[in-house]
Coordinates of C-alpha atoms in Angstrom, one line a residue:
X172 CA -22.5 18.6 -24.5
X173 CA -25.0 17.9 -21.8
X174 CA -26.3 21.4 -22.4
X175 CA -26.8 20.9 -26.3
X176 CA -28.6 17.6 -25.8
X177 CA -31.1 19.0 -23.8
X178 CA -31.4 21.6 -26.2
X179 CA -32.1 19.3 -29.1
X180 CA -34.7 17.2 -27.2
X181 CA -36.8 20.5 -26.2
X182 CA -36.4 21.5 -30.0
X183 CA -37.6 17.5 -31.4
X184 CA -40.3 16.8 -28.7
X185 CA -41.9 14.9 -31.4
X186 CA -39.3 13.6 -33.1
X187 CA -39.3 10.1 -34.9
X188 CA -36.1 8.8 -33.8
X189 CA -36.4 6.8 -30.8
X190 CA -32.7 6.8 -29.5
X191 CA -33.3 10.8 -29.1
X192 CA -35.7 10.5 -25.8
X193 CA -33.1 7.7 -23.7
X194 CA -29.6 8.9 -25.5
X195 CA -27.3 10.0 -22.5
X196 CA -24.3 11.8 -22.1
X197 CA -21.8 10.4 -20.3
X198 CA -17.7 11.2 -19.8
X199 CA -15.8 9.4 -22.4
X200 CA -12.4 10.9 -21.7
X201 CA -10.9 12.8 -19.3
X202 CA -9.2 16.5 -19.1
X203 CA -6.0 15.5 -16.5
X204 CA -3.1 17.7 -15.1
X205 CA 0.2 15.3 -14.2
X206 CA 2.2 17.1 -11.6
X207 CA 5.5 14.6 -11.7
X208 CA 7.7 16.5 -9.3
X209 CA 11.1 13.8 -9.8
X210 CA 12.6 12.8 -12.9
X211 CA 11.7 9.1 -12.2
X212 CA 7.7 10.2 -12.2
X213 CA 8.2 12.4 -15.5
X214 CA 10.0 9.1 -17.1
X215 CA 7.0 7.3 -16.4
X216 CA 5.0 9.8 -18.2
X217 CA 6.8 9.6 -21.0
X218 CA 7.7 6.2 -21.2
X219 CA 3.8 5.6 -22.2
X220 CA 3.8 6.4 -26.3
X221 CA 0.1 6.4 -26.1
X222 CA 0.3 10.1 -24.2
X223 CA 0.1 13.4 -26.6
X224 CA 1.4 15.8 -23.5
X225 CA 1.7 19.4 -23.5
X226 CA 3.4 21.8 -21.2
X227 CA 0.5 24.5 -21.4
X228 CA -3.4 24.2 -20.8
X229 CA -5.9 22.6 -23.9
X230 CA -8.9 24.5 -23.0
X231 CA -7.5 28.0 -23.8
X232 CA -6.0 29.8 -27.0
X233 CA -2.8 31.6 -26.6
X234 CA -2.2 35.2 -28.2
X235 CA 0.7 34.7 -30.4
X236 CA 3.9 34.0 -29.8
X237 CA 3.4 33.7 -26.2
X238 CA 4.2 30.1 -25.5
X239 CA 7.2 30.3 -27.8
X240 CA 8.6 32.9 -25.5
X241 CA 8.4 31.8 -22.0
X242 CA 10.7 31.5 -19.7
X243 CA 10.8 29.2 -17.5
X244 CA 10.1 30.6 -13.8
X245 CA 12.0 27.8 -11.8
X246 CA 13.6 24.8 -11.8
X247 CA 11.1 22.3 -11.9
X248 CA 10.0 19.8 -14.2
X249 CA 6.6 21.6 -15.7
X250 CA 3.0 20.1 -15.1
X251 CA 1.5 18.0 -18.1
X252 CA -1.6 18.8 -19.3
X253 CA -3.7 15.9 -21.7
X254 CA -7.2 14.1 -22.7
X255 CA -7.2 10.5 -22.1
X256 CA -9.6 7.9 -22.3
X257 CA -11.8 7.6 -19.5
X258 CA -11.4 3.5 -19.5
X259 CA -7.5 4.3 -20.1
X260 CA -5.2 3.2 -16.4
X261 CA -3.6 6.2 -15.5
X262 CA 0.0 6.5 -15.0
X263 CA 1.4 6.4 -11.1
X264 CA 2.0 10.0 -10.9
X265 CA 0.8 12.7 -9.2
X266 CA -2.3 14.1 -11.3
X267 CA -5.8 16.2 -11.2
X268 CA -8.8 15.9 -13.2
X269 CA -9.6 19.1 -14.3
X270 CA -12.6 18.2 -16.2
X271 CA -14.7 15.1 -17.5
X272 CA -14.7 15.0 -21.6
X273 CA -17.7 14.1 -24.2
X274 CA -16.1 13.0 -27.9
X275 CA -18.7 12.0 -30.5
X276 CA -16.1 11.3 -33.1
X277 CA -15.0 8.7 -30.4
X278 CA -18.1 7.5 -29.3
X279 CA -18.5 4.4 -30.9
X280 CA -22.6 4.6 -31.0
X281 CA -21.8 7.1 -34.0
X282 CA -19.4 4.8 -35.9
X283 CA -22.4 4.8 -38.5
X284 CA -23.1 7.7 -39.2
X285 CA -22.8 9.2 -42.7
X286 CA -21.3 12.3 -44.3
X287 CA -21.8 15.2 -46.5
X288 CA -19.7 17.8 -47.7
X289 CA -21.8 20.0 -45.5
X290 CA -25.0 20.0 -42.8
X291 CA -27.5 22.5 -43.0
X292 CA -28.2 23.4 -39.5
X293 CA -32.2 23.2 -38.6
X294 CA -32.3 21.6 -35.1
X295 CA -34.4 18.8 -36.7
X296 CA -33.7 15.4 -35.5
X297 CA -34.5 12.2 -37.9
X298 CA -31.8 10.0 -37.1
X299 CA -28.5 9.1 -35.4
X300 CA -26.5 11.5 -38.0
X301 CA -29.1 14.3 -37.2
X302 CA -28.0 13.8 -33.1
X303 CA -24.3 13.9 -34.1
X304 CA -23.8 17.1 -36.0
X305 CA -26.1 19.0 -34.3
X306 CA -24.6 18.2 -30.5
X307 CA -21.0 19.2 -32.0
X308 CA -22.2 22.0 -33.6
X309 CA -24.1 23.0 -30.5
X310 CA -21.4 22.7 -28.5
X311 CA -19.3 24.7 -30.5
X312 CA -21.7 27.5 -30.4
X313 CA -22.6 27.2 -26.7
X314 CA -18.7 28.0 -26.4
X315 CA -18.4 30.8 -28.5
X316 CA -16.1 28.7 -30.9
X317 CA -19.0 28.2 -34.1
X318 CA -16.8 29.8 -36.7
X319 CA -14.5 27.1 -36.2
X320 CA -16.8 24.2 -37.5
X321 CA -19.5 26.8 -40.0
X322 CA -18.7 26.2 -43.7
X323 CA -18.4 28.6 -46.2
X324 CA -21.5 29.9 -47.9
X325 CA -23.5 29.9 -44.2
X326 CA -25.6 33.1 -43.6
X327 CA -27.2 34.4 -40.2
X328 CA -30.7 32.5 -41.4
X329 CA -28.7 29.5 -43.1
X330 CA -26.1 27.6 -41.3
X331 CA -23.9 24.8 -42.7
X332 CA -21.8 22.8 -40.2
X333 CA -18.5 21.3 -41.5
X334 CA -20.3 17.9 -42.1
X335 CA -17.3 15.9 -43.8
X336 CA -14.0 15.2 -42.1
X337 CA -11.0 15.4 -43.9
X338 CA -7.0 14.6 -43.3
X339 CA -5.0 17.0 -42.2
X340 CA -1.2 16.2 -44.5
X341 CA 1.6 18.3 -45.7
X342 CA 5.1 18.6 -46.1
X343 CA 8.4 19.7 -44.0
X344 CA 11.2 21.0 -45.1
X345 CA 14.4 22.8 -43.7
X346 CA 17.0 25.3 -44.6
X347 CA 20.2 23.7 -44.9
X348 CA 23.2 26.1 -45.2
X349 CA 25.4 23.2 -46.0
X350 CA 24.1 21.6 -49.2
X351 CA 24.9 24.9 -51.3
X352 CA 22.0 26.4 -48.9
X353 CA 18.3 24.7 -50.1
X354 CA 15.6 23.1 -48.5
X355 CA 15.8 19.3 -47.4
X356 CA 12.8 17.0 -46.3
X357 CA 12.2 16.7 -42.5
X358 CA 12.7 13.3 -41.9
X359 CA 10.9 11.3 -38.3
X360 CA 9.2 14.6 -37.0
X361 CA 6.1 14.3 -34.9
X362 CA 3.3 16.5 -36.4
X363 CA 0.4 16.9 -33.9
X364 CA -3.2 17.8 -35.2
X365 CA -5.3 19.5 -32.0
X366 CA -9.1 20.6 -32.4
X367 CA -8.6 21.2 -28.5
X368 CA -9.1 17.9 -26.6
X369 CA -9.1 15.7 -30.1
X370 CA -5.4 15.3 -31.0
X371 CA -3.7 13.0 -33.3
X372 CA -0.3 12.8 -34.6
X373 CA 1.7 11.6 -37.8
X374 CA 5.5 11.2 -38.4
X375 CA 7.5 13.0 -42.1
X376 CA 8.7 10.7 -44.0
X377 CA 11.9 10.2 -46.0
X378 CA 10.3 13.0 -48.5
X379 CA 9.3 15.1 -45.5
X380 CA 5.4 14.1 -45.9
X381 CA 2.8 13.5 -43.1
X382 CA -0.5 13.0 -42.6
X383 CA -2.7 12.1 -39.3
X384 CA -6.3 11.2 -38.3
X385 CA -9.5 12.9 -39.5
X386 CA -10.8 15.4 -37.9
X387 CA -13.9 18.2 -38.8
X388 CA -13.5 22.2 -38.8
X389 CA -9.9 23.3 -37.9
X390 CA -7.4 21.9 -37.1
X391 CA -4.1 23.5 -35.1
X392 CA -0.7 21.8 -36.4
X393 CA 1.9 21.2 -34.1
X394 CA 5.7 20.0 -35.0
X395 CA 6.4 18.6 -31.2
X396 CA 10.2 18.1 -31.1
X397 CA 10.1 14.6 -29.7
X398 CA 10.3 11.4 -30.2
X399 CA 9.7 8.1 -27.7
X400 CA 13.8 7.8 -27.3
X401 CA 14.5 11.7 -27.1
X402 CA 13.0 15.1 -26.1
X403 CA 14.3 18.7 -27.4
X404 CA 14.1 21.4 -24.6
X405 CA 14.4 25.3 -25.0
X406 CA 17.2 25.2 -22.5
X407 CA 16.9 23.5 -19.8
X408 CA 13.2 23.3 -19.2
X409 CA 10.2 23.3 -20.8
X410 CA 9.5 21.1 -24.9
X411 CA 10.3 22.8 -28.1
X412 CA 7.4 23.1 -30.2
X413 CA 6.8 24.6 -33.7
X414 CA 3.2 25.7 -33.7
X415 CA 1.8 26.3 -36.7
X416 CA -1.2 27.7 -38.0
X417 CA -5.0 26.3 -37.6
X418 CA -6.3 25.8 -40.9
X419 CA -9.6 24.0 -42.4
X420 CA -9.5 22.0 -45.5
X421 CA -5.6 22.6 -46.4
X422 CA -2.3 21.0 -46.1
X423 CA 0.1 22.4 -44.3
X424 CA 3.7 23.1 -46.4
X425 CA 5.9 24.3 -44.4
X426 CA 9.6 25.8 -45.1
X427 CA 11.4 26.0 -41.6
X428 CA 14.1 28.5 -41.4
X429 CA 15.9 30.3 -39.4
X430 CA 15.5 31.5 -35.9
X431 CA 15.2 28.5 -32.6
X432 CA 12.9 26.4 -35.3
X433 CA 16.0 25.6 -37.4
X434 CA 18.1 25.3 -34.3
X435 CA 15.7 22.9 -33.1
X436 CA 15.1 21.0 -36.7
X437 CA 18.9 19.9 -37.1
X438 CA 19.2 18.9 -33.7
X439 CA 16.3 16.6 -34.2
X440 CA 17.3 15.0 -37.7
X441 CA 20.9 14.0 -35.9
X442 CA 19.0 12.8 -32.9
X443 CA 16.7 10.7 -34.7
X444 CA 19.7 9.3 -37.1
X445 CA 21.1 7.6 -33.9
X446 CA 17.8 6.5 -32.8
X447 CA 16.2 5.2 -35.3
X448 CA 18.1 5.2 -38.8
X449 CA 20.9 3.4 -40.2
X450 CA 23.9 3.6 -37.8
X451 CA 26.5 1.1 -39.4
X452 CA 25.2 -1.4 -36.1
X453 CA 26.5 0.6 -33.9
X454 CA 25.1 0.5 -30.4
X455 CA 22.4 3.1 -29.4
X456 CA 22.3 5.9 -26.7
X457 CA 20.2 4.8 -23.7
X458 CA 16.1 4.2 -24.9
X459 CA 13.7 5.1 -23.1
X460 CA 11.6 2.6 -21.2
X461 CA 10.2 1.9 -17.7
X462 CA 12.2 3.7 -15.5
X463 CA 14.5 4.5 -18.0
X464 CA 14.2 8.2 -18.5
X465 CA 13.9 9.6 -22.2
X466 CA 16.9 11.4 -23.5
X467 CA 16.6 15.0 -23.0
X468 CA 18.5 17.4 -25.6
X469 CA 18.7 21.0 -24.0
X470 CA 19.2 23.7 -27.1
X471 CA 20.5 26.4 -25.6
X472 CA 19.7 29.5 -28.0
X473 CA 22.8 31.3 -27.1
X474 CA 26.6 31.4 -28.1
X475 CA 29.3 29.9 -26.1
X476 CA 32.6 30.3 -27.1
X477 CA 34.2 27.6 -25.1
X478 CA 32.6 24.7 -26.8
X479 CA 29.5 23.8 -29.1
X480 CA 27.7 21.2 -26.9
X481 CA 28.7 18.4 -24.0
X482 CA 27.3 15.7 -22.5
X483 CA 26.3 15.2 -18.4
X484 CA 26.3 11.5 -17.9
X485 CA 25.2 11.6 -14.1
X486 CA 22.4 14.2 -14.9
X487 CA 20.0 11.5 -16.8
X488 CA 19.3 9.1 -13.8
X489 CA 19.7 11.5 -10.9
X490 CA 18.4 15.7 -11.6
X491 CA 15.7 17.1 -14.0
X492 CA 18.3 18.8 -16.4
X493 CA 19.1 18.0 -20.0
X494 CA 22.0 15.2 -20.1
X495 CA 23.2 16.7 -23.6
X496 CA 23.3 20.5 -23.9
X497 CA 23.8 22.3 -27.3
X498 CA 24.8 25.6 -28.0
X499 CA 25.7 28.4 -30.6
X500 CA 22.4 28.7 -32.9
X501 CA 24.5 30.4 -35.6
X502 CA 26.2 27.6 -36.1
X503 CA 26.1 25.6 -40.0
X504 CA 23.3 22.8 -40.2
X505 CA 26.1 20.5 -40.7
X506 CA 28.1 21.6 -37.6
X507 CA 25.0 21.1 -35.3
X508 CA 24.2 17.6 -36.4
X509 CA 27.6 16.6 -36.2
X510 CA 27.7 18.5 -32.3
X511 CA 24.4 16.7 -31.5
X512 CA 25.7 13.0 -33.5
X513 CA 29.1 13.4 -30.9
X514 CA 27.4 14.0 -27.3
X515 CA 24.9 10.9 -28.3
X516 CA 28.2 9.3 -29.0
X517 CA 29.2 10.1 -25.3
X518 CA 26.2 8.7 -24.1
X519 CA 26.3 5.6 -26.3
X520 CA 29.7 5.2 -24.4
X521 CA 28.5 5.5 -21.4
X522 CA 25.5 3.2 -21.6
X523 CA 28.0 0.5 -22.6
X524 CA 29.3 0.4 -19.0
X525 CA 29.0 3.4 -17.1
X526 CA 32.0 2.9 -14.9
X527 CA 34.3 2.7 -17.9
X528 CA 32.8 5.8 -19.1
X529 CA 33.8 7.7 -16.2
X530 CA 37.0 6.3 -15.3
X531 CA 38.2 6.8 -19.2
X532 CA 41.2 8.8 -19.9
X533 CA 39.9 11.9 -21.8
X534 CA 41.7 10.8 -25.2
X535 CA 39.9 7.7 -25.0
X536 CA 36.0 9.2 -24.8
X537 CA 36.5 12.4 -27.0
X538 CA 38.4 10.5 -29.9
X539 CA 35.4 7.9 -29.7
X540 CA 33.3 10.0 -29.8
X541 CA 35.0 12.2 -32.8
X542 CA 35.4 9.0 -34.8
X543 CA 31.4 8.4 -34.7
X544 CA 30.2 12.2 -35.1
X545 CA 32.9 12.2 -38.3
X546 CA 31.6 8.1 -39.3
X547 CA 28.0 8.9 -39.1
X548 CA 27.8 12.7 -40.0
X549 CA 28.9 11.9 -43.3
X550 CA 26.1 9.9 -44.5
X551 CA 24.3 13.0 -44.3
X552 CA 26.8 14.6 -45.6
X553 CA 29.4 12.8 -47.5
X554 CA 32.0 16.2 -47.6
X555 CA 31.9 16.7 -43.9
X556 CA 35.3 17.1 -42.5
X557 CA 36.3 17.6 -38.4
X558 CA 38.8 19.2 -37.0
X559 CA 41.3 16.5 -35.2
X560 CA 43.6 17.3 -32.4
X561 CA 47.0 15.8 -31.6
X562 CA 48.8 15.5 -28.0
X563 CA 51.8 16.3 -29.5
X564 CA 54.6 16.4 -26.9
X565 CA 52.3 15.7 -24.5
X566 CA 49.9 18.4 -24.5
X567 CA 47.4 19.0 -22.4
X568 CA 45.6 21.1 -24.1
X569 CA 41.5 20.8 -24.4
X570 CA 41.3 20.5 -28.0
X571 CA 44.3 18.2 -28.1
X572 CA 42.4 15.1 -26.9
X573 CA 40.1 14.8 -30.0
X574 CA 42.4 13.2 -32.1
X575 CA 41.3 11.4 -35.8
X576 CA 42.8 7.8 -34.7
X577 CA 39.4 6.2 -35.7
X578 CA 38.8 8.0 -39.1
X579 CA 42.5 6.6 -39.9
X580 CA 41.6 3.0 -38.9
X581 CA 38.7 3.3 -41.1
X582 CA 39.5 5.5 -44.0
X583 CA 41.6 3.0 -46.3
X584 CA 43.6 6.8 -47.0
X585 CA 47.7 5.9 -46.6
X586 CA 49.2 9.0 -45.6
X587 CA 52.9 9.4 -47.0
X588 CA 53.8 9.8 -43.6
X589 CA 55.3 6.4 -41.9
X590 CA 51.8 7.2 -38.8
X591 CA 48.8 6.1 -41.0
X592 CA 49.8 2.9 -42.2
X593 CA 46.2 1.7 -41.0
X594 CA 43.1 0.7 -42.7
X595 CA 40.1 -1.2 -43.2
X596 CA 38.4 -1.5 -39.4
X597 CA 34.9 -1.0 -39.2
X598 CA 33.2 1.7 -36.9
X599 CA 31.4 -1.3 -34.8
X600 CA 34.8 -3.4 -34.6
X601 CA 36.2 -0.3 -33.2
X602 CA 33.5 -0.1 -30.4
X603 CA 33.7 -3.4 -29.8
X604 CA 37.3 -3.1 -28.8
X605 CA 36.7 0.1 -26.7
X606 CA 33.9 -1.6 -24.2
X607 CA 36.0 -2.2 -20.6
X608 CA 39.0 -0.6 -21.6
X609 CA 39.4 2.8 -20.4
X610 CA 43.3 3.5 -21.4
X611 CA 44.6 4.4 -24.8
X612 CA 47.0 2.0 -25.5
X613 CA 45.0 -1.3 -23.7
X614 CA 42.0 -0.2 -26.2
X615 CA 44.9 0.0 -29.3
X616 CA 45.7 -3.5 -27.9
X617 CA 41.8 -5.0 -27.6
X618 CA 41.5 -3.9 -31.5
X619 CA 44.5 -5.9 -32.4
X620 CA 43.2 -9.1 -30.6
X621 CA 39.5 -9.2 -31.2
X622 CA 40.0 -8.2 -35.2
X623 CA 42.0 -9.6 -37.3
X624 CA 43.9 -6.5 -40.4
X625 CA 46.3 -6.7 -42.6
X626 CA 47.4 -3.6 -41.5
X627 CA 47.4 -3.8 -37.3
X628 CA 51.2 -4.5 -37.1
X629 CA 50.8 -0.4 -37.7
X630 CA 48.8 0.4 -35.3
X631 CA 51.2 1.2 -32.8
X632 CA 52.6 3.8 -34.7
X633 CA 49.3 5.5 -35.3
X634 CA 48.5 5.4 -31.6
X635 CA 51.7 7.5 -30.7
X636 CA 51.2 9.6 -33.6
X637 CA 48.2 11.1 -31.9
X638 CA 49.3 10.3 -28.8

């Protein structure tokens, strides 16, 4: 920038506007590497919602496909790279500058500029608009980068710069193989726009639609799969991003399917359901805050045919690893919400009291947490059926602890059979009763004296029935 200014005064030495010969440059943002090297300093980092961060450099363009197929070469929490402002109090972690920043389009001096559709390019300066397109299309040139911000019709003896900014918008949708397989909108992601250092963001709504800040030129679109509560990982380490194509003047419409993109997609939509939509007032998972790391959601592209996901409550406050892991890619849309929906149910338990999380008899936490991921999975979709266990004669059995005694306090369905005489509870009565009881029968008790049914004289026998 420094370099184009001086540029345009030897070019203008002449020149009627008097801001040209005193107009500095000086750093109006900063180019910073965070190095947090504990989970506690990465929690600060993303506890600030006011950071766009990135696990790879801004100043460089990647041949394709290469940051979606990195491995991770240790187990470390990765370095953050970022452009902040240069008034902006920088977070107490370990960090680097690796360069001082210019903006115009944040330089408040040029707040009164005016636009065109497009700037002919003469190295004439009359006036304060004059100054700003030409040090951005300098700049851009000085870098090798002009193509990104020439318009269309500009010859070798005739150049237009990109003179008006415009919106980057669009629409998301996914491939859902359990509504009769079409696409559905993409509700709550976070859609990045980056010309390099200049990012901005915008969240789909309900229809799948976004739209961010204005920019000029191209524009890179980003789907970052993260939220303030929650983070999506490719594995163990390292953010799952969509990155999508670097356009001028165009929306992007995107159709996600499959591959880790879809994986990643309907692990998001369940996470954000818990955290931010409708949840019958239920109680949240553990929010992120200070000192309060963010939920991280490992999506493990890879089958496992033991189970589908679980959930590592002493993982979030003391390592670097994902707290909820989930597996088997190949799995329905439906079956992947309702995996992610359950191990946020296990850590919705858990943040209740974590003592009485751990010290829970098995039945107790996995029929919770099936009773939720059947309660909440079917607002999404209303036909969703689990499989429910039974510890018949006392079996130990894995899958026998994840009976359906919540679904049949809930469903108002009277089986024939003499067990499921119960009805009419209400998911949040239920998880009322269950916080500081950790036995089966003492929770079955709790729910007959907090809540007053019609029906609890049968409770009992619906307890032993899956008991």
């Amino acid at each position: 920038m420094r370099k184009s200014l001086s540029t345009l005064k030897e070019k203008n030495p002449n020149s009627t506007f008097s801001d040209l010969k005193n107009f500095k440059i000086e750093a109006s943002h900063a180019y910073i590497k965070f190095k947090p090297r504990t989970a506690e300093e990465e929690a600060v980092l993303k506890s600030d919602s006011t950071l766009f961060l990135f696990n790879y450099r801004l100043d460089c363009e990647y041949k394709e496909g290469f940051l979606e197929n990195r491995k991770a070469t240790n187990d470390t929490i990765p370095d953050y790279y970022t452009a902040i402002s240069i008034d902006k109090i920088i977070p107490n972690v370990p960090f680097e500058i690796i360069d001082e920043l210019y903006i115009p389009e944040q330089d408040s001096y040029f707040n009164d500029t005016t636009e065109n559709e497009k700037y002919l390019i003469n190295y004439q300066i009359n006036n304060k608009t004059d100054l700003f397109n030409h040090l951005i299309f300098d700049a851009f040139v000085n870098t090798g980068n002009e193509d990104e911000v020439l318009e269309e019709g500009s010859t070798e003896s005739q150049r237009w710069f990109f003179g008006k900014r415009w919106r980057p918008a669009g629409t998301i949708r996914i491939w859902d193989n359990c509504k009769v397989g079409e696409f559905v909108p993409l509700e709550g992601a976070k859609i990045l726009m980056r010309q390099w250092f200049t990012i901005d963001s915008g969240i789909t709504n309900s229809s799948g639609y976004f739209s961010t800040g204005h920019v000029r030129g191209h524009a890179r679109y980003i789907i970052q799969w993260e939220r303030y509560q929650y983070s999506i990982r490719t594995g163990n380490f390292g953010q799952a991003e969509l990155r999508g194509p670097k356009l001028k003047k165009q929306n992007w419409n995107k159709d996600i399917q499959g591959g880790s993109d879809q994986f990643h997609g309907h692990i998001h939509r369940a996470a954000h359901h818990y955290y931010y939509k409708n949840i019958k007032s239920l109680r949240r998972p553990p929010e992120n805050g200070t000192w309060k790391p963010q939920m991280k959601i490992g999506a493990f592209n890879e089958p496992n045919n033991e189970i589908n996901g679980d959930y590592r409550c002493s993982v979030r406050f003391m390592g670097i690893l994902p707290s909820i892991r989930i597996y088997n890619p190949d799995n329905t849309s439906c079956n992947t919400y309702a995996t992610t929906i359950h191990e946020l149910a296990h850590a919705s338990h858990f943040n209740m009291k974590k003592t009485d999380f751990r010290d829970s008899e098995k039945i107790v936490k996995e029929s919770w947490a099936r009773g939720v991921e059947w309660e909440l999975t079917r607002m999404t979709y209303p036909t969703y059926t689990a499989w429910f266990g039974r510890k018949k004669g006392g079996s130990t059995e894995p899958s026998s602890f994840y009976t359906g005694v919540v679904p049949d306090m809930i469903d108002g369905i009277s089986s024939s059979s003499s067990y499921d005489q119960v009805s009419g509870y209400t998911i949040r009565q239920i998880e009322d009763a269950l916080q500081g009881k950790r036995n089966w029968n003492i929770w079955r008790d709790n729910i007959k004296n907090l809540h007053n049914n019609a029906t609890e004289n049968n409770l009992d026998a619906l307890f032993d029935y899956w008991n």
